[in-house]
Structures are given as C-alpha cells and as structure tokens.
PDB file of C-alpha atoms in Angstrom:
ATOM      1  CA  UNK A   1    -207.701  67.346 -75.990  1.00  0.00           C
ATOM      2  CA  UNK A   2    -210.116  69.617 -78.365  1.00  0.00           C
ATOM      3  CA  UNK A   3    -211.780  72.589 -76.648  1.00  0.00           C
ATOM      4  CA  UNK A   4    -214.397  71.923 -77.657  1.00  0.00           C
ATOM      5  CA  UNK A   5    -217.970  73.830 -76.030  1.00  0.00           C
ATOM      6  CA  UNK A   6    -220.177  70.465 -76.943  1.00  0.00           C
ATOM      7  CA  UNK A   7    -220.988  67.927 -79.243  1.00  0.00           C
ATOM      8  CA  UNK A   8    -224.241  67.094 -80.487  1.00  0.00           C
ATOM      9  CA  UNK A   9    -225.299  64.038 -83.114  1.00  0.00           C
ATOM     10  CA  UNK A  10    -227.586  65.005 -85.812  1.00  0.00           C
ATOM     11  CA  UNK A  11    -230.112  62.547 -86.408  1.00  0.00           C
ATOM     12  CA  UNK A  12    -231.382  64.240 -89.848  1.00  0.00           C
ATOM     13  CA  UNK A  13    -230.123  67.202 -92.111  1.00  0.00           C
ATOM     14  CA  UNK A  14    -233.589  69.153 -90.359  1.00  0.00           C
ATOM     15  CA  UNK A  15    -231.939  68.354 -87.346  1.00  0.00           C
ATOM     16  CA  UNK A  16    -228.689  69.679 -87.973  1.00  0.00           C
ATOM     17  CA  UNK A  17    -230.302  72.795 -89.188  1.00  0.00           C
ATOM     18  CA  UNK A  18    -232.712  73.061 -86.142  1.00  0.00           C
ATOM     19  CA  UNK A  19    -229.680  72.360 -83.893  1.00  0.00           C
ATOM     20  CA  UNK A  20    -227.662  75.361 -85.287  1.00  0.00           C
ATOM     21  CA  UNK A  21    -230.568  77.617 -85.342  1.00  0.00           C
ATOM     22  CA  UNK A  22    -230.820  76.827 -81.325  1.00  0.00           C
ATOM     23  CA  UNK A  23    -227.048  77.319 -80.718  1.00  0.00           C
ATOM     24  CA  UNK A  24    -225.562  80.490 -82.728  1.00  0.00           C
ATOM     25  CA  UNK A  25    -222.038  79.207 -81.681  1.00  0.00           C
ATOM     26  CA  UNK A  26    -222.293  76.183 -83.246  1.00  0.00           C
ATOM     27  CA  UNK A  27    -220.694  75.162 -86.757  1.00  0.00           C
ATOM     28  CA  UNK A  28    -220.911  71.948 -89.058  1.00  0.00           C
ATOM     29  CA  UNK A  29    -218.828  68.672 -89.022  1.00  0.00           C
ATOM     30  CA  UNK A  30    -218.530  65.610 -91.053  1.00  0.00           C
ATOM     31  CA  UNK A  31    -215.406  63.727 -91.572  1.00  0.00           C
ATOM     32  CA  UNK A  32    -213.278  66.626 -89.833  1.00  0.00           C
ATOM     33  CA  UNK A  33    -210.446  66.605 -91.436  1.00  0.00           C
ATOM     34  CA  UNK A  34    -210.520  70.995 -91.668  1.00  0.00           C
ATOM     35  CA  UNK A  35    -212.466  71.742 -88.625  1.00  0.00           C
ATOM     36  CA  UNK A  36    -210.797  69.662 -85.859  1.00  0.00           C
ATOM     37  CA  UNK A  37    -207.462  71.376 -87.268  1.00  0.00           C
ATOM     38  CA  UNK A  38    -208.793  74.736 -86.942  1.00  0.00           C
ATOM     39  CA  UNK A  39    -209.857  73.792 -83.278  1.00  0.00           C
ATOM     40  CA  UNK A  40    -206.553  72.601 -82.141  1.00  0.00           C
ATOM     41  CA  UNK A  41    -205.074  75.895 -84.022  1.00  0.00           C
ATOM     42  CA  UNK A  42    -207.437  77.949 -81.318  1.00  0.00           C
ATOM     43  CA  UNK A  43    -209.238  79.397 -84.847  1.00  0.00           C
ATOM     44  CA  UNK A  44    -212.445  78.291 -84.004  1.00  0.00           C
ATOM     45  CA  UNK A  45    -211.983  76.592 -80.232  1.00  0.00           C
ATOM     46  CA  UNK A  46    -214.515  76.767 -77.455  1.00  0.00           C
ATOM     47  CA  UNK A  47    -217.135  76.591 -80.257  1.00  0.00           C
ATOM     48  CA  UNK A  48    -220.297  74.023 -80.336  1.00  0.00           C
ATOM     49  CA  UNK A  49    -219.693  71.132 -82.922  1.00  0.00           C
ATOM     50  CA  UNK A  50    -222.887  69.601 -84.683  1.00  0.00           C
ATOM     51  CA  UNK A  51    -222.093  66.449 -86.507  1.00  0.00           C
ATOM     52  CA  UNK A  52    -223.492  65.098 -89.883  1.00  0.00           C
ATOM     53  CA  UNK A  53    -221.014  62.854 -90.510  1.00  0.00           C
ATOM     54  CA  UNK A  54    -223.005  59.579 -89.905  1.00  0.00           C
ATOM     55  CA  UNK A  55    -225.907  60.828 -91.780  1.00  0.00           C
ATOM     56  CA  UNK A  56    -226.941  58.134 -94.266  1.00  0.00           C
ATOM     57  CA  UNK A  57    -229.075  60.585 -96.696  1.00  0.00           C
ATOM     58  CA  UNK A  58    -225.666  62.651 -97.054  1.00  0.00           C
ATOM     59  CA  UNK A  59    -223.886  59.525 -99.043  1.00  0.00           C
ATOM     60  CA  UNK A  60    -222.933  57.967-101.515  1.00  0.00           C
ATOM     61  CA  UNK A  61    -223.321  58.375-105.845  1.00  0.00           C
ATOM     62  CA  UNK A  62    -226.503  58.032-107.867  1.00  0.00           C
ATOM     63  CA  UNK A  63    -228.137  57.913-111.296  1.00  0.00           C
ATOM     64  CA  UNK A  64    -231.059  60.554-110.986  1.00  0.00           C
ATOM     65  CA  UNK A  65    -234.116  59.860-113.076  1.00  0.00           C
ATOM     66  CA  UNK A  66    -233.253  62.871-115.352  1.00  0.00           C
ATOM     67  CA  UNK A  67    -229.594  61.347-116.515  1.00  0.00           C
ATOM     68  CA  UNK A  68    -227.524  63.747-113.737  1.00  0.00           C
ATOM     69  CA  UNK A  69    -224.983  62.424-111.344  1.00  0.00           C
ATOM     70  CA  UNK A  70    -225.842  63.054-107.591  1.00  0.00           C
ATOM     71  CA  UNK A  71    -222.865  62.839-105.111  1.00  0.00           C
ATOM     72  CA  UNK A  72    -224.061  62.962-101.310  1.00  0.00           C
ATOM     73  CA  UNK A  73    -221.884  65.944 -99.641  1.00  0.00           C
ATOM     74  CA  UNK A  74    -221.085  63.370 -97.088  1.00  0.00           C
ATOM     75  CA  UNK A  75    -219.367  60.336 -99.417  1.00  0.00           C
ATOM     76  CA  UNK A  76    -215.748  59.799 -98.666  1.00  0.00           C
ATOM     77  CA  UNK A  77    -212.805  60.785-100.987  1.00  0.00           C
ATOM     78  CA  UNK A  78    -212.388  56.511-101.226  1.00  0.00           C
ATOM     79  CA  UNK A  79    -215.769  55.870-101.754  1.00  0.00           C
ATOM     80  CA  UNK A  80    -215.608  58.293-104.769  1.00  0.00           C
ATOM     81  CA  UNK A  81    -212.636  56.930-106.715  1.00  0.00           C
ATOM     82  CA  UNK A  82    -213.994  53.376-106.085  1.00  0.00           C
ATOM     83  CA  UNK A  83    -217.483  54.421-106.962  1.00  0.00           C
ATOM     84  CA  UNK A  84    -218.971  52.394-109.926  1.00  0.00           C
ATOM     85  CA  UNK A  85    -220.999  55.305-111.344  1.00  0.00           C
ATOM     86  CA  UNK A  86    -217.708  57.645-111.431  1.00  0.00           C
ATOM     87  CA  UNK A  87    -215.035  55.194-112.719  1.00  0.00           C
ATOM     88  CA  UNK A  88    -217.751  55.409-115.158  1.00  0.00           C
ATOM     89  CA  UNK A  89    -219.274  58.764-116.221  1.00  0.00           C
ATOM     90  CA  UNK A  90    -216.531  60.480-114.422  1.00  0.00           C
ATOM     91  CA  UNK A  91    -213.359  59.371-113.124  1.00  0.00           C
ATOM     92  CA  UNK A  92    -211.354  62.302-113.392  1.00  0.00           C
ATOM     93  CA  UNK A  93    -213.123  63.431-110.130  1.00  0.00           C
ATOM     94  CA  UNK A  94    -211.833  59.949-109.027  1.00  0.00           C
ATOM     95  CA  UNK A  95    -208.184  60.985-110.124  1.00  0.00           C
ATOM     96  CA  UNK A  96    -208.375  63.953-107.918  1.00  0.00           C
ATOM     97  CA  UNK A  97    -209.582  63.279-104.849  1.00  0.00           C
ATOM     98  CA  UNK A  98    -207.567  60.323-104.457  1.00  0.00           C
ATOM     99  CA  UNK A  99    -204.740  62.395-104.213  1.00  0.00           C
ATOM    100  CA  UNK A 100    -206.225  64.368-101.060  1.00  0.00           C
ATOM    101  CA  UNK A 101    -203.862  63.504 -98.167  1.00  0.00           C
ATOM    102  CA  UNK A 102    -203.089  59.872 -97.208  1.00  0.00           C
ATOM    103  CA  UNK A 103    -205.641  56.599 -96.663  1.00  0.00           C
ATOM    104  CA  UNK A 104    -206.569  57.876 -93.448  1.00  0.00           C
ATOM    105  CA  UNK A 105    -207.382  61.299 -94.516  1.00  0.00           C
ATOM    106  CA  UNK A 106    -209.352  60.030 -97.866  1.00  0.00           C
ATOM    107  CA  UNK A 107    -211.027  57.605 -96.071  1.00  0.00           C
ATOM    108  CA  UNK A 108    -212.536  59.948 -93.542  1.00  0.00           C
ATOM    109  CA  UNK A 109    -212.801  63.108 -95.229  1.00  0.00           C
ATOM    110  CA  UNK A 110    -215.304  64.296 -97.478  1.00  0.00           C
ATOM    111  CA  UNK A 111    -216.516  66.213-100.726  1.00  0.00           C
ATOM    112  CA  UNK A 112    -218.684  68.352 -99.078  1.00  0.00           C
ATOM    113  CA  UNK A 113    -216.454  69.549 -96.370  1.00  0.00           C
ATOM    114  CA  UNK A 114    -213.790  70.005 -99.246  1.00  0.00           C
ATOM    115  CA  UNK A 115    -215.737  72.252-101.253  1.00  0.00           C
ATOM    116  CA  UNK A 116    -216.959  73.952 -98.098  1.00  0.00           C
ATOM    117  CA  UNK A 117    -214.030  74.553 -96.718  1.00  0.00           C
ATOM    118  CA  UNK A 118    -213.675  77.083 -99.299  1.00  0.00           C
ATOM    119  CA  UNK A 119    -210.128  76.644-100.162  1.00  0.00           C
ATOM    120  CA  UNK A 120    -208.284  77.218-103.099  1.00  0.00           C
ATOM    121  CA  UNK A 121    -206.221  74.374-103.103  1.00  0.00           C
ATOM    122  CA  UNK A 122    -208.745  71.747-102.664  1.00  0.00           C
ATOM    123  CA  UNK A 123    -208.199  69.111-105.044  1.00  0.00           C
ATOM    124  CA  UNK A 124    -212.046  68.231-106.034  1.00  0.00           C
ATOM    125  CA  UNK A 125    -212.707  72.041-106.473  1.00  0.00           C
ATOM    126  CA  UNK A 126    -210.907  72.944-109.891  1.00  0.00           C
ATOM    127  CA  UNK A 127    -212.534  69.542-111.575  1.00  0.00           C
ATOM    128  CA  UNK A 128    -215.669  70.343-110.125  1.00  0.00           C
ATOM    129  CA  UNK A 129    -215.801  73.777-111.823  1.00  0.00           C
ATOM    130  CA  UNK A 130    -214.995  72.065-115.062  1.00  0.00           C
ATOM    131  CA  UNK A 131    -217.925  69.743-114.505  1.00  0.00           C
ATOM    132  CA  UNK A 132    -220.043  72.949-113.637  1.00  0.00           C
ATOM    133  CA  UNK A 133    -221.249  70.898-110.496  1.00  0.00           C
ATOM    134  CA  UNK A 134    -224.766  72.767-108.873  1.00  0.00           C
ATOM    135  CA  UNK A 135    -224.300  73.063-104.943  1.00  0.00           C
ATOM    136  CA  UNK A 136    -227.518  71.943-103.157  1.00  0.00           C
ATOM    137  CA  UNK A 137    -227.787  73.215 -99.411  1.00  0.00           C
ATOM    138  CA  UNK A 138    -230.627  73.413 -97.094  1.00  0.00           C
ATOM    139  CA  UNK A 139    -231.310  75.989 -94.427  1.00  0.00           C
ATOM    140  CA  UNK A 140    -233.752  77.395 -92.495  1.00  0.00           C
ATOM    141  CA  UNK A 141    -235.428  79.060 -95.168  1.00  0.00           C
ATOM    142  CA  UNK A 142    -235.429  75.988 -97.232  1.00  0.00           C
ATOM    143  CA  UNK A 143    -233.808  74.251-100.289  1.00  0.00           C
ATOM    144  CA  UNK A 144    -231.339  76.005-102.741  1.00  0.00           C
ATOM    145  CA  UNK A 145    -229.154  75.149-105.503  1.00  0.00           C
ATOM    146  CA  UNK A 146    -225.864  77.288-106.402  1.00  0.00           C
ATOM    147  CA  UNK A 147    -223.872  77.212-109.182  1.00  0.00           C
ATOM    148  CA  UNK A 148    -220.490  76.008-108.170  1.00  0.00           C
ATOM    149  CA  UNK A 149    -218.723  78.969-109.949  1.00  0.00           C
ATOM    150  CA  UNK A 150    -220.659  81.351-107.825  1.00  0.00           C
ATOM    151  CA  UNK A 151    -220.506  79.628-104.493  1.00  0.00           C
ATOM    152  CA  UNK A 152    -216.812  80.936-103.417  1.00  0.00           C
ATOM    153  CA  UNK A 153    -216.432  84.295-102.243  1.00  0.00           C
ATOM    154  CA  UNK A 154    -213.070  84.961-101.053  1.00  0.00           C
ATOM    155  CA  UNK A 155    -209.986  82.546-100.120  1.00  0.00           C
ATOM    156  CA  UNK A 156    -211.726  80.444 -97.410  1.00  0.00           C
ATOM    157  CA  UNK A 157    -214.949  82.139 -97.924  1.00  0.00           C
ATOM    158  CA  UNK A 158    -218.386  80.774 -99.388  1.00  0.00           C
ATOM    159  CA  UNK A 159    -221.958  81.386 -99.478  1.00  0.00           C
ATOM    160  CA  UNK A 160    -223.018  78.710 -97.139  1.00  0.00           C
ATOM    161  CA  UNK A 161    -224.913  80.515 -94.069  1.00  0.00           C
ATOM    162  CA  UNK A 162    -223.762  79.101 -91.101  1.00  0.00           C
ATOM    163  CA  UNK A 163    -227.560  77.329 -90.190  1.00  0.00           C
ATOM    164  CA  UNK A 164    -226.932  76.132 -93.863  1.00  0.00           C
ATOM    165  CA  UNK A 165    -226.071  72.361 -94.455  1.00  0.00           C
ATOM    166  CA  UNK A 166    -224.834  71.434 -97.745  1.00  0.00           C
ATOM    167  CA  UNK A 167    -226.609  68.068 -98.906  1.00  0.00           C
ATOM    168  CA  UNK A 168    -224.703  67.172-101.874  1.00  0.00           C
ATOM    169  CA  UNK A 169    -223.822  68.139-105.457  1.00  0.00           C
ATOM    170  CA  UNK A 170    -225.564  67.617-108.711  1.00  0.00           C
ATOM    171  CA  UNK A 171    -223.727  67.177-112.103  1.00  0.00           C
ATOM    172  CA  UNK A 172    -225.857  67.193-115.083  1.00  0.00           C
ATOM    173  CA  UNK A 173    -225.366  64.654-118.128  1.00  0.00           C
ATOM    174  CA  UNK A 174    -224.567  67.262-120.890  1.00  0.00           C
ATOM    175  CA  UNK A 175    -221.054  67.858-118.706  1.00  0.00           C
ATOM    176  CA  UNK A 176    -220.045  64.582-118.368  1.00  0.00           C
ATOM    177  CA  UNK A 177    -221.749  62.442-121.048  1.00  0.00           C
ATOM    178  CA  UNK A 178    -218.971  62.541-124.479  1.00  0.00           C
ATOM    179  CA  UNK A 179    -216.455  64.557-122.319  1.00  0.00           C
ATOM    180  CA  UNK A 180    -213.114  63.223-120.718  1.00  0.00           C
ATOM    181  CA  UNK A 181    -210.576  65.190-118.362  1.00  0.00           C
ATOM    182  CA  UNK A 182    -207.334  64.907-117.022  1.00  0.00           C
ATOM    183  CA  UNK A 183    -206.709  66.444-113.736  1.00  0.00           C
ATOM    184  CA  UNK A 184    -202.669  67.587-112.541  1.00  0.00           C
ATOM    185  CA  UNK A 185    -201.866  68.343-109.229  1.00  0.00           C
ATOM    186  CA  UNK A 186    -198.245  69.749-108.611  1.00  0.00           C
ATOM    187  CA  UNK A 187    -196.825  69.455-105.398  1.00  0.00           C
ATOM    188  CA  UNK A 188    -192.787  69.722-103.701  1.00  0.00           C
ATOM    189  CA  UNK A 189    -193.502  66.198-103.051  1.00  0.00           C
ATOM    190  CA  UNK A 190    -195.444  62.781-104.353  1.00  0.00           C
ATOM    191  CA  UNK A 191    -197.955  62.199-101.393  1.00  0.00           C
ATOM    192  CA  UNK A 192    -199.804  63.912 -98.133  1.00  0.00           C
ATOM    193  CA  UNK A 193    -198.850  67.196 -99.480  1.00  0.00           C
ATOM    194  CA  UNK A 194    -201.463  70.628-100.602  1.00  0.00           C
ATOM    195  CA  UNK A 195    -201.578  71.498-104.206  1.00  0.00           C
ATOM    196  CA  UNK A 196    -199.207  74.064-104.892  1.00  0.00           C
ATOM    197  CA  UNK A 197    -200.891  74.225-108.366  1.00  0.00           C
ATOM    198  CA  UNK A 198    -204.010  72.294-109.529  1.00  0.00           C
ATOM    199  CA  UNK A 199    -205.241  72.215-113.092  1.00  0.00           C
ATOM    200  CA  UNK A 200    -208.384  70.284-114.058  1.00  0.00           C
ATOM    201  CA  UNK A 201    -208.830  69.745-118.402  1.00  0.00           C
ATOM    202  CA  UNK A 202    -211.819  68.546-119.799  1.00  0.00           C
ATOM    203  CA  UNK A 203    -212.688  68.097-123.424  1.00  0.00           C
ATOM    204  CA  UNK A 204    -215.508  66.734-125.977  1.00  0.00           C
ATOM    205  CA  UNK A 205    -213.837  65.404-129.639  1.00  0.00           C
ATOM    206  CA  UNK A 206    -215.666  65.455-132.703  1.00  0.00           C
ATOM    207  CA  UNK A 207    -216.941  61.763-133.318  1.00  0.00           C
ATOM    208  CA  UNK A 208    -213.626  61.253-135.878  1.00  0.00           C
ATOM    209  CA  UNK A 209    -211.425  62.378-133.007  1.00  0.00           C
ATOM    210  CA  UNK A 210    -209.620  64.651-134.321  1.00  0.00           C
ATOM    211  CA  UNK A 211    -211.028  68.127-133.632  1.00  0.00           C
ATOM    212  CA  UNK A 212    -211.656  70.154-130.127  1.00  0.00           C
ATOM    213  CA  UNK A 213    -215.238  70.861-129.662  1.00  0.00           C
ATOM    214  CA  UNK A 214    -215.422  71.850-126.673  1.00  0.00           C
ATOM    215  CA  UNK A 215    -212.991  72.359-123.783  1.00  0.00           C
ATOM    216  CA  UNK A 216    -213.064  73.662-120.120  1.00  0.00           C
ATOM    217  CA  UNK A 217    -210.142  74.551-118.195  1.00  0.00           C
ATOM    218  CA  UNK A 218    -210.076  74.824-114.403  1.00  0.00           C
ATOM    219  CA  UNK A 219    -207.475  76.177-111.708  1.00  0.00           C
ATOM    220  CA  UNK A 220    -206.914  75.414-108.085  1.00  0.00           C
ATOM    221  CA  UNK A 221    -204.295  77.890-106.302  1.00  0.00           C
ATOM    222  CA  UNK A 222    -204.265  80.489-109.661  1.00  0.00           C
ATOM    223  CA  UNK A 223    -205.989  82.990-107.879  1.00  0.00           C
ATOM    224  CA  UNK A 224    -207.986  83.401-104.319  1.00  0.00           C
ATOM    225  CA  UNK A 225    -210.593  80.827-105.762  1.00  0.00           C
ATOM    226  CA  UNK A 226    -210.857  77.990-107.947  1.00  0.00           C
ATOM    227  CA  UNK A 227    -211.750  79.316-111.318  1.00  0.00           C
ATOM    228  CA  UNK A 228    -212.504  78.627-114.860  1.00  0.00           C
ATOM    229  CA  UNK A 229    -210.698  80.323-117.871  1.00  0.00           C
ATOM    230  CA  UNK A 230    -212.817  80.764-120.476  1.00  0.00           C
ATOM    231  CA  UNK A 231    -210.892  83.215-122.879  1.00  0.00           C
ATOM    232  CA  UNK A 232    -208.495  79.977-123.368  1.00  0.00           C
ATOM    233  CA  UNK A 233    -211.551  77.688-123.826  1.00  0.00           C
ATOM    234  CA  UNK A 234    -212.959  79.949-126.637  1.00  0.00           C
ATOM    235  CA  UNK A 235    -209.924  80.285-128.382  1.00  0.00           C
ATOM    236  CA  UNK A 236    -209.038  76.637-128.752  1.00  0.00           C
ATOM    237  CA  UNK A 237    -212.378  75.490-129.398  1.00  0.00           C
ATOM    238  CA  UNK A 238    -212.891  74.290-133.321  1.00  0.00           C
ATOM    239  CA  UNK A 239    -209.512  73.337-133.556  1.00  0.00           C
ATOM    240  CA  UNK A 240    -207.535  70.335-134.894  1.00  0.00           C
ATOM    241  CA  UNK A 241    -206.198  68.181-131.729  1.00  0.00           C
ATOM    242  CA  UNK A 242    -202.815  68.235-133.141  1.00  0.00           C
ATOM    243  CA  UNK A 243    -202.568  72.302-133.803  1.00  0.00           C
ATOM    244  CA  UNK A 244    -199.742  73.145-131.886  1.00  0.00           C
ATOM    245  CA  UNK A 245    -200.281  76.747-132.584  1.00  0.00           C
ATOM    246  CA  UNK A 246    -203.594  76.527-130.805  1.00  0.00           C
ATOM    247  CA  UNK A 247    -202.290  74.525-127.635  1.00  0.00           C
ATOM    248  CA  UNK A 248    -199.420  76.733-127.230  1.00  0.00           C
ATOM    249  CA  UNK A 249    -202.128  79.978-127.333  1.00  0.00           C
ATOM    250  CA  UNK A 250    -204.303  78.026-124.776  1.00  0.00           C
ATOM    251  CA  UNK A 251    -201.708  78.400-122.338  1.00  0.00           C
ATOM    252  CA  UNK A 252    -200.627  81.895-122.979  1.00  0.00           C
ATOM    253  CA  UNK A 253    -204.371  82.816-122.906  1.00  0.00           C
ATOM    254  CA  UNK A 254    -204.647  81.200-119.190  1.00  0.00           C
ATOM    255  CA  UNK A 255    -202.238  83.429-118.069  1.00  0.00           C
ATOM    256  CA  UNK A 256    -204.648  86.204-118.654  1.00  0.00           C
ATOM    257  CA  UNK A 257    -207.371  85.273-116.266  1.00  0.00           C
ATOM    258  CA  UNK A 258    -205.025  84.034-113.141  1.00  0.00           C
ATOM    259  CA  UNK A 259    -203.468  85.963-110.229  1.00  0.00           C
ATOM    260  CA  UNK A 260    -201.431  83.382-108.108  1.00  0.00           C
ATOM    261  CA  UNK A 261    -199.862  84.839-105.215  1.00  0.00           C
ATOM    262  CA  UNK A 262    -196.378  84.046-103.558  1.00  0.00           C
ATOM    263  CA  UNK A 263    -196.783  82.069-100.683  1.00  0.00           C
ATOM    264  CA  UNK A 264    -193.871  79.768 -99.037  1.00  0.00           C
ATOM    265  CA  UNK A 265    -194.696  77.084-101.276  1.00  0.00           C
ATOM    266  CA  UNK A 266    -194.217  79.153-104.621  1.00  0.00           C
ATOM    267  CA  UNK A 267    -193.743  82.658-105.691  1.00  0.00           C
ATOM    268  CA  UNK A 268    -196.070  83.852-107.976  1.00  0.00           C
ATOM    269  CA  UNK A 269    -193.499  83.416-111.269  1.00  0.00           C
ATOM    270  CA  UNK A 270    -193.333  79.824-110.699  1.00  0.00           C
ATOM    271  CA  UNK A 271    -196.970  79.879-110.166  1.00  0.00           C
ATOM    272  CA  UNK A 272    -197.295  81.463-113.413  1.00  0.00           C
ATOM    273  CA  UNK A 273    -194.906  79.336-115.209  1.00  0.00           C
ATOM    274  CA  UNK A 274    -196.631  76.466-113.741  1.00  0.00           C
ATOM    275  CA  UNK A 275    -200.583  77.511-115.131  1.00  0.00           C
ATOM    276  CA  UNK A 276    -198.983  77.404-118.524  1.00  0.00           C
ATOM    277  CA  UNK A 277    -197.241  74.170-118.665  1.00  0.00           C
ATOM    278  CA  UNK A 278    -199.613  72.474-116.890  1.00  0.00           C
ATOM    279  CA  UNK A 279    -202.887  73.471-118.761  1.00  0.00           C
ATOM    280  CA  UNK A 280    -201.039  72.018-122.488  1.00  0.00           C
ATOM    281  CA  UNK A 281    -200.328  68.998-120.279  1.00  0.00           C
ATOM    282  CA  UNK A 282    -203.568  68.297-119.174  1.00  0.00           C
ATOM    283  CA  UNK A 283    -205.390  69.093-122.323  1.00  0.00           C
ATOM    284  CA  UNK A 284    -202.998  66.006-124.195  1.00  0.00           C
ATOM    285  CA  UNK A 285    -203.622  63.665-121.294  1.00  0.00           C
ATOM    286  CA  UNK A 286    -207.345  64.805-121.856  1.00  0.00           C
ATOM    287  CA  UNK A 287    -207.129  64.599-125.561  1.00  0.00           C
ATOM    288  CA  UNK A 288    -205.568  61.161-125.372  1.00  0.00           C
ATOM    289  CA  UNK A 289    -208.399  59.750-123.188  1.00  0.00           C
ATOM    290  CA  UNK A 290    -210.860  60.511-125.150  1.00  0.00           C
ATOM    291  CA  UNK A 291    -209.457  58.811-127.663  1.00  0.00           C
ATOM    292  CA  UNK A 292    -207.062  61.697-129.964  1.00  0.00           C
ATOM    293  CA  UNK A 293    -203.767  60.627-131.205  1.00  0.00           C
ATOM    294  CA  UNK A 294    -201.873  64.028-130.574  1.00  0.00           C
ATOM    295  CA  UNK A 295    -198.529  64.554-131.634  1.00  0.00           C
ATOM    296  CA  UNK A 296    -198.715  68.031-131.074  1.00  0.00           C
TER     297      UNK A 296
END
C-alpha cells in the first residue's frame, strides 16, 4: 500500500491547477513512474496526489501552423519513438527515450514527468537541450514558456511552482529541420538501468556534406544538470567532417564546461574519461546520419 492522503482525477489542466491551489499538500502525477517511488521511499508520503495522466489535451505530437514540433507533456516514452512526426523530423529523441527503463516503464511513463522530475540522468533531457526545446506550463497566474536551458535549478530542482502544470514542449523548425543527432547512453548494463553518462550530438552539414556548420553538444550526469557545451560547439564549427584535429579538440574542450561527481555508479575520472570519448562518438554517428563519410 501507498500512503497516500487522497487522490483526485483532473478533468482539465484548469482543474488540476484549481485543485492544487485548494490543497497546498498536494503535488502532480501522470504516468508515475518518479512520484509513486518517492511515496513508497516515505520522501513525499501522506501527501495529496492530483492526477493528469488521462488528460487527452496533454498528448500526443503535432505539426503547429508555424513549422514547430509540439509534444504533449503527457505522451508516453512508446508513443514518442513510434510517433510518425518524430521518426521523421526527429528521431534521435526517439533513440533516447526508448532506452528509459523497460516496456512497462516506457509505456507508462512520460516526457513531461521526465523533464520535471528534474534529474540529471534523464535520458530525454540532454537531447532536449540540444534541440533547445521551450517548456510551456500553466499556473495560476497564467501561461508561460521557459527555455529548457533555464528551467533546471539544482539536481532534482526546477522552476515549475508547485500549482504549476507543465502542458507540453515546443521545438521550433530551425533546430530540427537540416540537423541530425546521435544520442549515447552509457550504462554498467544493456537494459532497465540509469544513465551513468548521457551524451546527446547534433549537427547541420554543409549541402556537399563535408563540412560542420553547426553542432550542439549536450550532457546528462556531467554536472548537477543537463547542460550544453558551447566552447566545444564553437570551436568545431566551420570545420571539415574528417579533421581529426578538430574532433579530438571537441572533446578536450567538453571537459572544460563539466563537473561530474563520484557517485556509486562512477567516480568522477571515469566520468570524465567518459564525456570525452563519448562526445567524438556521437558527433561520427551524427556526422554519418546526416549523410558525412568520416574517416576521421
């Protein structure tokens, strides 16, 4: 059993909100993958649940008028990888996710609860940065939008008020439209296991495929956050896809904006060692979807 205070049904994201207003003890839950954990921990038992999870206007992927993606904070990990619109503007978002937990766990949990969670290691959240997704929440006070790379504030920590329910996330066409990523997730083992390093690529060739024009490069588990580093991006911008001098800099230059910890699933050296190899590995993987023949 869950102590759990009550359980109420929202019927509409104003709902939710109204229904957290009227109860101060009350938090947010969708799939529950995070928050039924932290209950059965005793982190956040004897607390009011308010559910959004069967909210309709909360899922599922669309083509806005304006050429951006929308993805409903509510859609499943499954329904993303299998979603037409992301195998096809996107599917390194696809990539990742899938490899969040097992079936049960994908199939159940969603985006929105995996950003919100606020964790480092979760596997949308490095990609996401590199897609320089817009958070859209909705509170009391109204509608806002936040930048993904300003919506963490600590490990575990956003800007989400509590009374706050986050509708879904918008990606706009110029990140995503000529770009292709590759997305790594190391782990002690192949499946159901957290990223003990996750490193999200993306890239935009010149139309002969054969020179970087642009490049982002995102970590999960580098530091307290996900973040970007974009002293490596600028340096290896302009450059031939095969100039090994280049790739090997982008790597050294990632190591400048990191600070992994040492935790019981890595110490920080292997950490380290890991946000090198890793970021040359994704950008070839990257390269090579996109069309490059690197033999750098």
């Amino acid at each position: 059993m869950f102590d759990i205070k009550s359980f109420y049904e929202a019927v509409s994201v104003k709902d939710a909100i109204q229904a957290l207003v009227k109860d101060t003890d009350a938090e947010i839950i969708s799939g529950g993958t995070d928050v039924l954990i932290r209950v059965r921990e005793g982190k956040d038992a004897g607390r009011s649940l308010v559910s959004i999870h069967n909210l309709e206007e909360l899922k599922g992927v669309k083509l806005l008028e304006d050429g951006n993606l929308w993805i409903g904070a509510g859609t499943s990990f499954s329904h993303i990888t299998n979603d037409p619109l992301i195998k096809e503007y996107i599917p390194m978002l696809g990539d990742a996710v899938d490899m969040v937990g097992g079936p049960q766990i994908r199939n159940t949990g969603t985006i929105g609860g995996n950003i919100c969670n606020g964790a480092t290691s979760a596997d949308s959240a490095s990609t996401m940065w590199t897609l320089e997704a817009d958070v859209v929440l909705e509170g009391p006070e109204g509608e806002r939008t936040v930048p993904v790379c300003e919506f963490y504030t600590g490990p575990g920590r956003t800007v989400r008020d509590r009374c706050e329910v986050c509708k879904g996330f918008v990606i706009r066409r110029e990140s995503f439209e000529g770009w292709t990523g590759h997305y790594i997730k190391y782990g002690k083992r192949k499946a159901m296991e957290i990223a003990t390093l996750g490193c999200a690529v993306r890239v935009k060739l010149s139309p002969d495929k054969k020179r970087i024009e642009d490049v982002r490069l995102g970590y999960g588990v580098a530091g307290p956050t996900p973040l970007r580093c974009l002293k490596a991006e600028e340096g290896l911008r302009g450059h031939d896809i095969n100039d090994s001098d280049a790739i090997l800099a982008f790597g050294k230059d990632a190591l400048t904006q990191v600070n992994p910890r040492t935790s019981w699933r890595a110490s920080k050296e292997f950490r380290l060692q890991l946000i090198e190899e890793l970021s040359k590995r994704a950008l070839k993987e990257a390269i090579k979807k996109a069309g490059g023949e690197i033999d750098a």
